[in-house]
Amino acid sequence: MKAVFKIFGWVLLAALLVGGYAGYRVGFGKPFTITQLADRQALDFVLRNPELFTQIGLVDGTFLDTHSGKLADVGEDKRDADYARAERYLVELRQFDRVKLNTQDQITYDILEDQYTSGLAFKPFAWMSSEGLYPINPMWGTNVGMPTFMENGHTIKNAKTAENYVVRLEAMGPKLDAVTAEMQRQAQAGVVLPISLVERSIQISRDTIAGAAADNALVQKFTRDATPLKDLDAAKREALTARAVKAVETGIYPAYERMIAALEGVKAAAQTQGSGIGRLPQGAELYAIYLKQMTTTDYTAEQIHQLGLSEVARISAEMDTILKAQGLTRGTLAERMEILNKRPDQLFPNTDEGRAQILARYNEIMREIETRMPEYFNSIPPGQLRIERVPVALEKGAAGGSYQAAALDGSRPGTFYANLRDATETPRYSMRTLAYHEGVPGHHFQIDTALHLKGLPLIRQQTLYTAYAEGWGLYAERLAAEIGMYKDDPLGDLGRLQAEIFRAVRLVVDTGMHAKGWSREQAIAYMVANTGMAESDVTTEIERYMALPGQACAYKIGQLKILELRERAKTALGDRFNIKDFHSVVLDNGAVPLTVLERLVDAWIAKVKATPA
């Protein structure tokens, strides 16, 4: 149910400004406006999800903090309570007559309705977990999410947050056991992870508990962050450290061992399963729900599959032209890209020094493009972008790059995480495109803009739509090329096309596995053949799609829709088209479904045409 409510953030600040918890508690009459309803529902949800409350970062460690020593529940009761809450939220929402609302309030209405109905679409699947499709998996599962949250989400900034960190460590073992129980319940219903994900989950769990408890990253984080605290005396710190070690040694490690045993227990069933969810009970219906949720369109699996094949053919031809111009004329596309991947001039040393060089180069790329942004955007988001390495313990299951939004209290800037498990997997020609996608003008630009929007309902600053957000990320890659960032870097442009064909291939392999019965190996072979990517990278990606069906389709669908809307505006407005204003329409309303984005652009076109030149 993590995907049911994609509501975060500023709602808490608003509640505090109007009277804190008292305002929240007495405000549960019929709201005067839909904005008040949205804020109230979002706050209600956040207050019931302590990890999310902490990630928002506004009240942890203050006198208002009653949550930072707690963890959210796991299990059927939690799932059913979430369903009931979504149904209640819908009843409250539908007290408003949408037709009578103004344009901005209609957008808010549509977003709320989409959020709740999307979550409730999973209710017919009795085996669904409170933690989503696969509660244990090497990409998004609670087995990796909990240590990540504790290391990166829970900030230790005073004695209270230090003690609550340890309290959470003590609660982590029981939560991991609850997640294991969820996986076992699903297995009884015939829902089991594909075998490769079982094996990787086992390995990641073993890595997590390798070594002495005192040396575990969870304890080391406490020691590192608690030591400088001025309000935590040495005796108290030593006592808390001892509790942290005990929690890891007697609670967390045994829970992971039980999880590993449970995963070993489903191996036989997993061996007989395919890679996609079409094999699961009601699998075809489930995949259609995921596609609709992820793409915010009504495209069928077959339509998406055929679109992917068409895009792969187009982009392959463009890549072939550049490769031939570089003297790479012989062999398949994949073979020629493999030659490029091994060229010494494209590789960094697989050492700590090489990894430092990669991070330095990413920072250089960002500084270059930031100087060009005022030419294409009316406003520049103020938040700092930090570039860091993916934590070593999580590298095996992590994608090549990812973005984490800034904490709202300013304690953590927006961060582009680069996976540096093997420095040779980051060729120089690929770096621009990944940086533009994750940083500027991609995810950091879009998400930080949303965080600083003024005058919009608070939910609109925080709602996530994969097709919108990832579509913008891929659009940002294209925009960087259009403004000349690759002008003197043809191999960098080849890297852009490789990234684009990668997203087109995703359309093919995601639908191939989940709707057409493709095996994991068949999907890997297709992606390697059509992208030239390293097989290790491809394997990580394919297994990611296995764990979260439909999500991979959202990137390309979103990009194509934004480009389609831009061309529509250019055609309709001619020389009155302004790229800055178009970008404002796309970004300044927060994340929206693609159907809503289309209405916004059409309304802007009509407004410009109606305004005297």
Coordinates of C-alpha atoms in Angstrom, one line a residue:
M1 CA 0.0 0.0 0.0
K2 CA 3.0 2.3 -0.1
A3 CA 1.9 3.4 -3.6
V4 CA -1.7 4.2 -2.5
F5 CA -0.9 7.6 -1.0
K6 CA 1.8 9.6 -2.7
I7 CA 1.2 12.5 -0.3
F8 CA 4.0 14.1 1.5
G9 CA 5.3 17.3 3.1
W10 CA 4.3 20.8 3.6
V11 CA 1.0 19.9 5.1
L12 CA 2.7 19.5 8.4
L13 CA 4.1 23.0 8.4
A14 CA 0.7 24.3 7.5
A15 CA -0.9 22.4 10.4
L16 CA 1.7 23.8 12.8
L17 CA 1.2 27.4 11.6
V18 CA -2.6 27.2 12.2
G19 CA -2.4 25.6 15.6
G20 CA -0.5 22.3 15.3
Y21 CA -2.1 19.2 16.5
A22 CA -5.0 21.0 18.0
G23 CA -5.8 22.5 14.7
Y24 CA -5.6 19.1 13.1
R25 CA -7.8 17.5 15.7
V26 CA -10.6 20.1 15.7
G27 CA -10.6 20.5 11.9
F28 CA -12.5 17.3 11.1
G29 CA -15.8 18.9 10.2
K30 CA -16.8 19.5 6.6
P31 CA -14.0 21.7 5.1
F32 CA -14.8 25.0 3.4
T33 CA -12.5 24.4 0.5
I34 CA -11.0 21.4 -1.4
T35 CA -7.6 22.7 -0.4
Q36 CA -8.5 22.4 3.3
L37 CA -9.8 18.9 2.6
A38 CA -6.6 17.9 0.8
D39 CA -4.4 19.3 3.6
R40 CA -6.4 17.6 6.2
Q41 CA -6.4 14.2 4.5
A42 CA -2.7 14.4 3.8
L43 CA -1.9 15.3 7.4
D44 CA -4.1 12.5 8.6
F45 CA -2.1 10.1 6.5
V46 CA 1.3 11.4 7.5
L47 CA 0.5 11.3 11.2
R48 CA -0.2 7.6 10.8
N49 CA 3.1 6.9 9.1
P50 CA 6.0 7.7 11.4
E51 CA 8.8 7.0 8.9
L52 CA 7.3 9.4 6.4
F53 CA 6.8 11.9 9.2
T54 CA 10.5 11.7 10.0
Q55 CA 11.5 12.0 6.3
I56 CA 9.6 15.3 6.1
G57 CA 11.9 16.5 8.8
L58 CA 9.9 19.4 10.4
V59 CA 9.3 18.4 14.0
D60 CA 11.7 15.5 14.8
G61 CA 13.4 16.2 18.1
T62 CA 11.0 19.0 19.2
F63 CA 8.3 19.0 21.8
L64 CA 5.9 18.0 19.1
D65 CA 7.8 14.9 18.2
T66 CA 5.7 11.8 19.3
H67 CA 6.7 9.7 16.3
S68 CA 10.4 9.4 15.7
G69 CA 10.7 6.4 18.0
K70 CA 8.0 4.5 16.1
L71 CA 7.8 2.4 12.9
A72 CA 4.7 1.9 10.7
D73 CA 2.8 -1.3 11.1
V74 CA 3.0 -4.1 8.5
G75 CA 0.3 -6.7 7.7
E76 CA -3.2 -7.3 6.6
D77 CA -4.7 -5.1 9.3
K78 CA -2.6 -2.2 8.1
R79 CA -3.5 -2.8 4.5
D80 CA -7.2 -3.0 5.2
A81 CA -7.1 0.1 7.3
D82 CA -5.4 1.9 4.4
Y83 CA -8.2 0.7 2.1
A84 CA -10.9 1.9 4.5
R85 CA -9.2 5.3 4.8
A86 CA -9.0 5.7 1.1
E87 CA -12.7 4.9 0.8
R88 CA -13.5 7.5 3.5
Y89 CA -11.3 10.1 1.8
L90 CA -13.3 9.5 -1.4
V91 CA -16.6 10.0 0.3
E92 CA -15.3 13.3 1.7
L93 CA -13.9 14.4 -1.6
R94 CA -17.2 13.7 -3.5
Q95 CA -19.0 16.1 -1.2
F96 CA -17.7 18.7 -3.6
D97 CA -19.3 19.3 -7.0
R98 CA -16.3 19.2 -9.4
V99 CA -18.1 21.1 -12.1
K100 CA -18.5 24.1 -9.8
L101 CA -14.8 24.2 -8.9
N102 CA -12.3 26.6 -10.5
T103 CA -9.6 25.2 -12.7
Q104 CA -7.0 24.9 -10.0
D105 CA -9.4 23.2 -7.6
Q106 CA -10.5 20.8 -10.4
I107 CA -6.8 19.8 -10.7
T108 CA -6.7 19.1 -7.0
Y109 CA -9.9 17.2 -7.2
D110 CA -8.6 15.0 -10.0
I111 CA -5.3 14.3 -8.3
L112 CA -7.0 13.3 -5.0
E113 CA -9.5 11.1 -6.8
D114 CA -6.7 9.5 -8.9
Q115 CA -4.7 8.8 -5.8
Y116 CA -7.4 7.1 -3.9
T117 CA -9.0 5.1 -6.7
S118 CA -5.6 3.9 -7.8
G119 CA -4.9 2.5 -4.4
L120 CA -8.3 0.9 -4.1
A121 CA -7.8 -0.8 -7.5
F122 CA -5.7 -3.4 -5.7
K123 CA -8.4 -4.3 -3.2
P124 CA -9.7 -7.3 -5.2
F125 CA -6.3 -8.9 -4.8
A126 CA -6.6 -10.5 -1.4
W127 CA -3.0 -11.6 -1.3
M128 CA -1.6 -8.1 -1.8
S129 CA 0.7 -7.0 1.0
S130 CA 0.6 -3.7 3.0
E131 CA 4.1 -3.2 1.6
G132 CA 3.1 -3.6 -2.1
L133 CA 3.5 -6.4 -4.6
Y134 CA 6.6 -8.0 -3.2
P135 CA 7.3 -7.0 0.4
I136 CA 10.8 -8.5 0.2
N137 CA 12.8 -7.7 -2.9
P138 CA 16.3 -6.4 -3.7
M139 CA 15.1 -3.1 -5.0
W140 CA 12.2 -1.6 -3.0
G141 CA 11.5 -4.1 -0.3
T142 CA 11.3 -3.3 3.3
N143 CA 14.4 -5.6 3.7
V144 CA 16.5 -2.8 2.0
G145 CA 14.2 0.1 2.7
M146 CA 14.4 -0.1 6.5
P147 CA 18.3 0.1 6.8
T148 CA 18.3 2.8 4.1
F149 CA 15.7 4.8 6.1
M150 CA 17.6 4.4 9.3
E151 CA 20.9 5.4 7.8
N152 CA 19.7 8.2 5.6
G153 CA 16.2 9.2 6.7
H154 CA 16.4 9.4 10.5
T155 CA 18.5 12.4 11.4
I156 CA 20.3 12.4 14.7
K157 CA 20.4 16.0 15.7
N158 CA 19.9 16.1 19.5
A159 CA 19.5 13.7 22.5
K160 CA 15.9 13.0 21.8
T161 CA 16.4 11.9 18.1
A162 CA 19.5 9.9 19.2
E163 CA 17.5 7.9 21.8
N164 CA 14.6 7.5 19.4
Y165 CA 17.0 6.2 16.7
V166 CA 17.9 3.4 19.1
V167 CA 14.3 2.8 20.0
R168 CA 13.6 2.3 16.3
L169 CA 16.5 -0.1 16.0
E170 CA 14.9 -2.1 18.8
A171 CA 11.6 -2.1 16.8
M172 CA 13.3 -3.0 13.5
G173 CA 13.6 -6.7 14.2
P174 CA 9.9 -7.2 14.8
K175 CA 9.0 -5.2 11.7
L176 CA 11.3 -7.3 9.6
D177 CA 9.6 -10.4 11.0
A178 CA 6.2 -9.0 10.1
V179 CA 7.5 -8.4 6.5
T180 CA 8.7 -12.0 6.4
A181 CA 5.3 -13.2 7.5
E182 CA 3.7 -11.2 4.7
M183 CA 5.9 -12.9 2.2
Q184 CA 5.0 -16.3 3.6
R185 CA 1.2 -15.4 3.5
Q186 CA 1.6 -14.5 -0.2
A187 CA 3.5 -17.7 -0.9
Q188 CA 0.5 -19.7 0.4
A189 CA -1.6 -17.9 -2.2
G190 CA 0.8 -18.8 -5.0
V191 CA 2.5 -15.4 -5.1
V192 CA 6.3 -15.9 -5.0
L193 CA 9.2 -13.7 -6.1
P194 CA 11.0 -14.8 -9.3
I195 CA 13.9 -17.0 -8.4
S196 CA 16.6 -14.4 -9.4
L197 CA 15.0 -11.9 -7.0
V198 CA 14.8 -14.5 -4.2
E199 CA 18.5 -15.2 -4.6
R200 CA 19.5 -11.5 -4.7
S201 CA 17.3 -10.8 -1.7
I202 CA 19.1 -13.6 0.2
Q203 CA 22.5 -12.2 -0.8
I204 CA 21.7 -8.6 0.2
S205 CA 20.3 -9.8 3.5
R206 CA 23.5 -11.7 4.2
D207 CA 25.6 -8.7 3.3
T208 CA 23.5 -6.6 5.6
I209 CA 24.3 -8.7 8.6
A210 CA 27.9 -9.5 7.7
G211 CA 30.4 -8.7 10.4
A212 CA 30.1 -7.9 14.1
A213 CA 27.1 -6.0 15.3
A214 CA 29.3 -3.2 16.6
D215 CA 30.7 -2.7 13.1
N216 CA 27.3 -2.7 11.4
A217 CA 26.5 0.5 9.5
L218 CA 23.4 1.1 11.7
V219 CA 25.6 1.2 14.8
Q220 CA 28.3 3.2 13.1
K221 CA 25.8 5.8 12.0
F222 CA 24.7 6.2 15.6
T223 CA 28.3 6.5 16.9
R224 CA 29.2 9.0 14.2
D225 CA 26.2 11.2 14.5
A226 CA 25.7 11.1 18.3
T227 CA 29.3 11.8 19.3
P228 CA 29.2 15.5 18.6
L229 CA 25.8 16.2 20.3
K230 CA 26.2 18.7 23.1
D231 CA 23.0 17.7 24.9
L232 CA 24.0 14.0 25.1
D233 CA 26.5 13.3 27.9
A234 CA 29.1 10.6 27.6
A235 CA 27.4 8.2 30.0
K236 CA 24.1 8.4 28.2
R237 CA 25.8 8.1 24.8
E238 CA 27.7 4.9 26.0
A239 CA 24.4 3.4 27.3
L240 CA 22.6 4.2 24.0
T241 CA 25.5 2.7 22.0
A242 CA 25.3 -0.5 24.0
R243 CA 21.5 -0.7 23.4
A244 CA 22.1 -0.1 19.7
V245 CA 24.6 -2.9 19.5
K246 CA 22.3 -5.2 21.4
A247 CA 19.4 -4.3 19.1
V248 CA 21.4 -5.2 16.0
E249 CA 22.9 -8.3 17.5
T250 CA 19.8 -9.8 19.2
G251 CA 17.0 -8.3 17.2
I252 CA 17.9 -7.3 13.7
Y253 CA 20.5 -10.0 12.8
P254 CA 18.2 -12.8 13.9
A255 CA 15.3 -11.3 12.0
Y256 CA 17.3 -11.2 8.8
E257 CA 18.4 -14.8 9.5
R258 CA 14.7 -15.8 9.7
M259 CA 14.0 -13.9 6.6
I260 CA 16.8 -15.7 4.8
A261 CA 15.4 -19.0 5.9
A262 CA 12.0 -18.1 4.7
L263 CA 13.4 -17.0 1.3
E264 CA 15.3 -20.3 1.1
G265 CA 11.9 -22.0 1.8
V266 CA 10.2 -20.5 -1.3
K267 CA 13.1 -21.3 -3.7
A268 CA 11.5 -24.4 -5.0
A269 CA 8.2 -22.6 -5.8
A270 CA 10.2 -19.7 -7.3
Q271 CA 12.1 -22.0 -9.6
T272 CA 8.8 -22.9 -11.4
Q273 CA 7.7 -19.3 -11.8
G274 CA 8.3 -17.0 -14.8
S275 CA 9.6 -13.4 -14.6
G276 CA 6.4 -11.5 -15.1
I277 CA 3.2 -11.0 -13.1
G278 CA 1.1 -12.6 -15.8
R279 CA 1.9 -15.9 -14.0
L280 CA 0.2 -14.7 -10.7
P281 CA -3.4 -15.1 -9.8
Q282 CA -5.4 -12.5 -11.8
G283 CA -2.0 -11.4 -13.3
A284 CA -3.3 -9.9 -16.6
E285 CA -5.8 -7.7 -14.7
L286 CA -3.1 -6.7 -12.2
Y287 CA -0.7 -5.7 -15.0
A288 CA -3.4 -3.5 -16.7
I289 CA -3.8 -1.7 -13.3
Y290 CA -0.1 -1.1 -13.0
L291 CA 0.2 0.2 -16.5
K292 CA -2.7 2.7 -16.0
Q293 CA -1.3 3.8 -12.7
M294 CA 2.2 4.2 -13.9
T295 CA 1.6 5.8 -17.3
T296 CA -1.6 7.7 -16.3
T297 CA -3.0 6.6 -19.8
D298 CA -5.3 3.9 -21.0
Y299 CA -2.6 2.4 -23.3
T300 CA -2.8 -1.4 -23.5
A301 CA 0.2 -3.6 -23.1
E302 CA 0.1 -4.4 -26.8
Q303 CA 0.0 -0.7 -27.8
I304 CA 3.0 0.0 -25.5
H305 CA 4.9 -3.0 -26.9
Q306 CA 4.4 -1.9 -30.5
L307 CA 5.3 1.7 -29.6
G308 CA 8.5 0.5 -28.1
L309 CA 9.5 -1.6 -31.1
S310 CA 9.0 1.5 -33.3
E311 CA 11.1 3.8 -31.1
V312 CA 13.9 1.2 -30.9
A313 CA 14.1 1.1 -34.7
R314 CA 14.2 4.9 -35.0
I315 CA 16.8 5.5 -32.3
S316 CA 19.0 2.6 -33.5
A317 CA 19.3 4.4 -36.9
E318 CA 20.5 7.6 -35.3
M319 CA 23.0 5.8 -33.2
D320 CA 24.3 4.0 -36.2
T321 CA 25.0 7.3 -37.9
I322 CA 27.1 8.6 -35.1
L323 CA 29.0 5.3 -34.7
K324 CA 29.9 5.3 -38.3
A325 CA 31.1 8.9 -38.1
Q326 CA 33.4 7.7 -35.3
G327 CA 34.9 5.0 -37.4
L328 CA 32.9 2.2 -35.8
T329 CA 31.4 0.7 -38.9
R330 CA 31.5 -3.1 -38.3
G331 CA 29.4 -5.3 -36.2
T332 CA 26.0 -5.0 -34.6
L333 CA 25.0 -1.9 -32.6
A334 CA 25.6 -3.8 -29.3
E335 CA 29.1 -5.0 -30.5
R336 CA 30.2 -1.5 -31.5
M337 CA 28.9 -0.1 -28.2
E338 CA 30.8 -2.8 -26.4
I339 CA 34.0 -1.7 -28.1
L340 CA 33.3 1.9 -27.0
N341 CA 32.6 0.7 -23.5
K342 CA 36.1 -0.8 -23.3
R343 CA 38.1 2.0 -24.8
P344 CA 40.6 3.3 -22.3
D345 CA 39.8 6.9 -23.0
Q346 CA 36.2 6.3 -21.8
L347 CA 37.0 4.5 -18.5
F348 CA 37.9 5.5 -15.0
P349 CA 40.1 3.4 -12.7
N350 CA 38.1 1.0 -10.6
T351 CA 39.6 2.5 -7.5
D352 CA 38.6 5.0 -4.8
E353 CA 40.5 7.6 -6.8
G354 CA 38.6 6.7 -9.9
R355 CA 35.3 7.0 -8.1
A356 CA 36.3 10.4 -6.8
Q357 CA 37.1 11.4 -10.4
I358 CA 33.6 10.3 -11.4
L359 CA 31.9 12.4 -8.7
A360 CA 34.1 15.4 -9.6
R361 CA 33.1 15.1 -13.3
Y362 CA 29.4 14.9 -12.4
N363 CA 29.7 18.1 -10.5
E364 CA 31.5 19.8 -13.4
I365 CA 28.7 18.7 -15.8
M366 CA 26.1 20.3 -13.5
R367 CA 28.0 23.6 -13.1
E368 CA 28.2 23.9 -16.9
I369 CA 24.5 23.5 -17.6
E370 CA 23.3 25.5 -14.7
T371 CA 24.7 28.7 -16.4
R372 CA 22.3 28.1 -19.3
M373 CA 19.1 27.5 -17.4
P374 CA 17.9 31.2 -17.3
E375 CA 17.6 31.1 -21.1
Y376 CA 15.0 28.4 -20.9
F377 CA 13.2 28.8 -17.6
N378 CA 11.4 31.8 -16.0
S379 CA 12.5 30.8 -12.5
I380 CA 15.4 28.6 -11.1
P381 CA 14.6 26.5 -8.1
P382 CA 16.8 27.6 -5.1
G383 CA 17.7 24.2 -3.6
Q384 CA 21.3 23.0 -3.7
L385 CA 22.1 19.8 -5.6
R386 CA 24.4 17.3 -3.8
I387 CA 26.1 14.5 -5.7
E388 CA 27.0 11.4 -3.7
R389 CA 27.9 7.7 -4.1
V390 CA 25.2 5.1 -3.4
P391 CA 25.9 3.5 0.0
V392 CA 28.2 0.6 -0.6
A393 CA 25.9 -1.9 1.2
L394 CA 23.1 -1.0 -1.3
E395 CA 25.1 -0.9 -4.5
K396 CA 24.3 -4.5 -5.7
G397 CA 20.6 -3.8 -5.9
A398 CA 20.6 -0.1 -6.9
A399 CA 20.1 1.4 -10.3
G400 CA 22.9 3.4 -12.0
G401 CA 21.6 6.7 -10.7
S402 CA 18.7 8.0 -8.5
Y403 CA 17.5 11.3 -7.0
Q404 CA 16.3 11.9 -3.4
A405 CA 14.4 15.1 -2.7
A406 CA 15.6 17.6 -0.1
A407 CA 14.2 17.4 3.4
L408 CA 11.8 20.2 4.0
D409 CA 13.6 21.5 7.1
G410 CA 16.8 22.0 5.1
S411 CA 18.7 19.3 6.9
R412 CA 19.4 17.4 3.7
P413 CA 19.7 18.9 0.2
G414 CA 18.4 17.2 -2.9
T415 CA 20.8 14.5 -3.8
F416 CA 21.8 12.7 -7.0
Y417 CA 23.1 9.3 -6.0
A418 CA 25.6 7.6 -8.4
N419 CA 26.1 3.9 -8.3
L420 CA 29.9 3.4 -8.2
R421 CA 30.1 -0.4 -7.4
D422 CA 32.4 -0.7 -10.5
A423 CA 33.9 2.5 -11.8
T424 CA 34.3 0.8 -15.3
E425 CA 30.5 0.7 -15.5
T426 CA 30.4 4.5 -15.7
P427 CA 32.0 5.3 -19.1
R428 CA 32.6 9.0 -19.7
Y429 CA 30.3 9.2 -22.7
S430 CA 27.3 8.2 -20.6
M431 CA 27.8 10.7 -17.8
R432 CA 26.2 13.9 -19.2
T433 CA 22.9 12.3 -19.8
L434 CA 22.6 10.6 -16.4
A435 CA 23.5 13.9 -14.7
Y436 CA 21.0 15.9 -16.8
H437 CA 18.2 13.3 -16.0
E438 CA 18.8 13.1 -12.3
G439 CA 20.0 16.6 -11.6
V440 CA 19.6 19.8 -13.8
P441 CA 17.3 20.3 -15.7
G442 CA 15.8 16.9 -14.7
H443 CA 14.5 15.5 -11.4
H444 CA 16.2 18.0 -9.1
F445 CA 14.9 20.9 -11.2
Q446 CA 11.3 19.6 -11.3
I447 CA 11.1 18.3 -7.7
D448 CA 12.8 21.3 -6.1
T449 CA 10.5 23.6 -8.2
A450 CA 7.5 21.8 -6.7
L451 CA 8.8 22.1 -3.2
H452 CA 9.0 25.9 -3.5
L453 CA 5.7 26.5 -5.4
K454 CA 3.6 29.3 -3.9
G455 CA -0.1 29.7 -3.9
L456 CA -1.0 26.1 -4.7
P457 CA -2.7 23.5 -2.6
L458 CA -0.1 21.8 -0.5
I459 CA -0.7 18.3 -1.9
R460 CA 0.2 19.6 -5.3
Q461 CA 3.8 20.3 -4.2
Q462 CA 4.3 16.7 -3.1
T463 CA 2.3 14.3 -5.2
L464 CA 4.3 11.9 -7.4
Y465 CA 3.4 10.6 -10.8
T466 CA 6.0 8.5 -12.5
A467 CA 5.0 9.3 -16.0
Y468 CA 5.2 13.0 -15.3
A469 CA 8.4 13.0 -13.2
E470 CA 10.3 10.4 -15.3
G471 CA 8.9 11.8 -18.5
W472 CA 10.3 15.2 -17.5
G473 CA 13.6 13.5 -16.7
L474 CA 13.9 12.1 -20.2
Y475 CA 12.6 15.3 -21.7
A476 CA 15.5 17.1 -19.8
E477 CA 18.0 14.8 -21.6
R478 CA 16.5 15.9 -25.0
L479 CA 16.4 19.5 -23.9
A480 CA 20.1 19.5 -23.0
A481 CA 20.9 18.3 -26.5
E482 CA 18.6 21.0 -28.1
I483 CA 20.5 23.8 -26.2
G484 CA 23.8 22.6 -27.5
M485 CA 25.3 20.7 -24.5
Y486 CA 26.5 17.9 -26.8
K487 CA 27.7 20.2 -29.6
D488 CA 31.3 19.4 -29.2
D489 CA 30.8 15.9 -27.7
P490 CA 29.4 13.5 -30.3
L491 CA 30.1 10.5 -28.1
G492 CA 28.2 12.2 -25.3
D493 CA 25.3 12.6 -27.8
L494 CA 25.6 8.9 -28.5
G495 CA 25.3 8.4 -24.7
R496 CA 22.1 10.4 -24.8
L497 CA 20.7 8.2 -27.6
Q498 CA 21.8 5.1 -25.8
A499 CA 19.8 6.3 -22.8
E500 CA 16.8 7.1 -25.0
I501 CA 16.9 3.7 -26.6
F502 CA 17.2 2.2 -23.2
R503 CA 13.8 3.8 -22.3
A504 CA 12.3 2.6 -25.6
V505 CA 13.6 -0.9 -24.9
R506 CA 11.9 -0.8 -21.5
L507 CA 8.6 -0.5 -23.2
V508 CA 9.3 -3.7 -25.1
V509 CA 10.8 -5.8 -22.2
D510 CA 8.4 -4.7 -19.5
T511 CA 5.4 -5.7 -21.6
G512 CA 7.3 -8.7 -22.9
M513 CA 7.8 -10.1 -19.5
H514 CA 4.5 -9.2 -17.8
A515 CA 2.1 -9.6 -20.7
K516 CA 3.8 -11.9 -23.3
G517 CA 5.5 -14.4 -21.1
W518 CA 9.1 -13.4 -21.8
S519 CA 11.7 -15.0 -19.6
R520 CA 14.2 -12.9 -17.6
E521 CA 17.0 -14.2 -19.9
Q522 CA 15.0 -13.3 -23.0
A523 CA 14.5 -9.7 -21.7
I524 CA 18.2 -9.4 -20.8
A525 CA 19.3 -10.6 -24.3
Y526 CA 17.0 -8.1 -26.0
M527 CA 18.1 -5.2 -24.0
V528 CA 21.8 -6.0 -24.4
A529 CA 21.4 -6.5 -28.1
N530 CA 19.6 -3.1 -28.6
T531 CA 21.5 -0.9 -26.1
G532 CA 25.0 -2.1 -26.0
M533 CA 24.9 -1.7 -22.2
A534 CA 27.0 -3.9 -19.9
E535 CA 25.2 -7.1 -19.0
S536 CA 25.6 -6.4 -15.3
D537 CA 23.7 -3.1 -15.7
V538 CA 21.0 -4.7 -17.9
T539 CA 20.5 -7.5 -15.3
T540 CA 19.9 -5.0 -12.5
E541 CA 17.4 -3.1 -14.7
I542 CA 15.5 -6.2 -15.8
E543 CA 15.2 -7.4 -12.3
R544 CA 14.0 -4.0 -11.3
Y545 CA 11.1 -4.3 -13.8
M546 CA 10.3 -7.7 -12.5
A547 CA 9.9 -6.2 -9.0
L548 CA 7.8 -3.2 -10.1
P549 CA 5.7 -3.9 -13.2
G550 CA 4.8 -1.0 -15.5
Q551 CA 7.0 1.6 -13.9
A552 CA 9.6 1.3 -16.6
C553 CA 7.0 2.2 -19.2
A554 CA 6.3 5.5 -17.7
Y555 CA 9.6 7.2 -18.7
K556 CA 9.2 7.0 -22.4
I557 CA 5.4 7.5 -22.4
G558 CA 5.8 10.6 -20.3
Q559 CA 8.6 12.1 -22.5
L560 CA 6.6 11.5 -25.7
K561 CA 3.6 13.2 -24.2
I562 CA 5.5 16.3 -23.1
L563 CA 7.2 16.5 -26.6
E564 CA 3.8 16.0 -28.2
L565 CA 2.3 18.9 -26.2
R566 CA 5.3 21.2 -26.9
E567 CA 4.9 20.6 -30.7
R568 CA 1.2 21.2 -30.4
A569 CA 1.9 24.5 -28.7
K570 CA 4.5 25.5 -31.3
T571 CA 2.2 24.7 -34.2
A572 CA -0.8 26.5 -32.6
L573 CA 1.2 29.6 -31.5
G574 CA 3.8 30.0 -34.1
D575 CA 6.2 32.9 -33.3
R576 CA 4.2 33.6 -30.1
F577 CA 5.4 30.3 -28.6
N578 CA 7.7 30.9 -25.6
I579 CA 9.8 28.0 -24.3
K580 CA 10.1 29.5 -20.9
D581 CA 6.3 29.9 -20.6
F582 CA 5.8 26.3 -21.8
H583 CA 8.1 25.0 -19.1
S584 CA 6.3 27.1 -16.5
V585 CA 3.0 25.4 -17.5
V586 CA 4.6 22.0 -17.2
L587 CA 6.4 22.6 -13.9
D588 CA 4.5 25.3 -12.0
N589 CA 1.4 23.2 -11.4
G590 CA 3.2 20.4 -9.6
A591 CA 3.1 16.8 -10.7
V592 CA -0.1 15.8 -12.4
P593 CA -1.4 12.9 -14.5
L594 CA -0.6 13.2 -18.2
T595 CA -4.3 13.7 -18.9
V596 CA -4.4 16.7 -16.6
L597 CA -1.1 18.1 -18.1
E598 CA -2.7 17.9 -21.6
R599 CA -5.7 20.0 -20.4
L600 CA -3.3 22.6 -18.8
V601 CA -1.3 23.0 -22.0
D602 CA -4.4 23.3 -24.1
A603 CA -5.8 25.9 -21.8
W604 CA -2.5 27.9 -22.0
I605 CA -2.5 27.7 -25.8
A606 CA -6.1 29.1 -25.8
K607 CA -5.2 31.9 -23.4
V608 CA -2.2 33.0 -25.4
K609 CA -4.2 32.9 -28.6
A610 CA -7.0 35.0 -27.0
T611 CA -4.5 37.6 -25.8
P612 CA -3.9 40.4 -28.3
A613 CA -0.3 40.3 -29.7

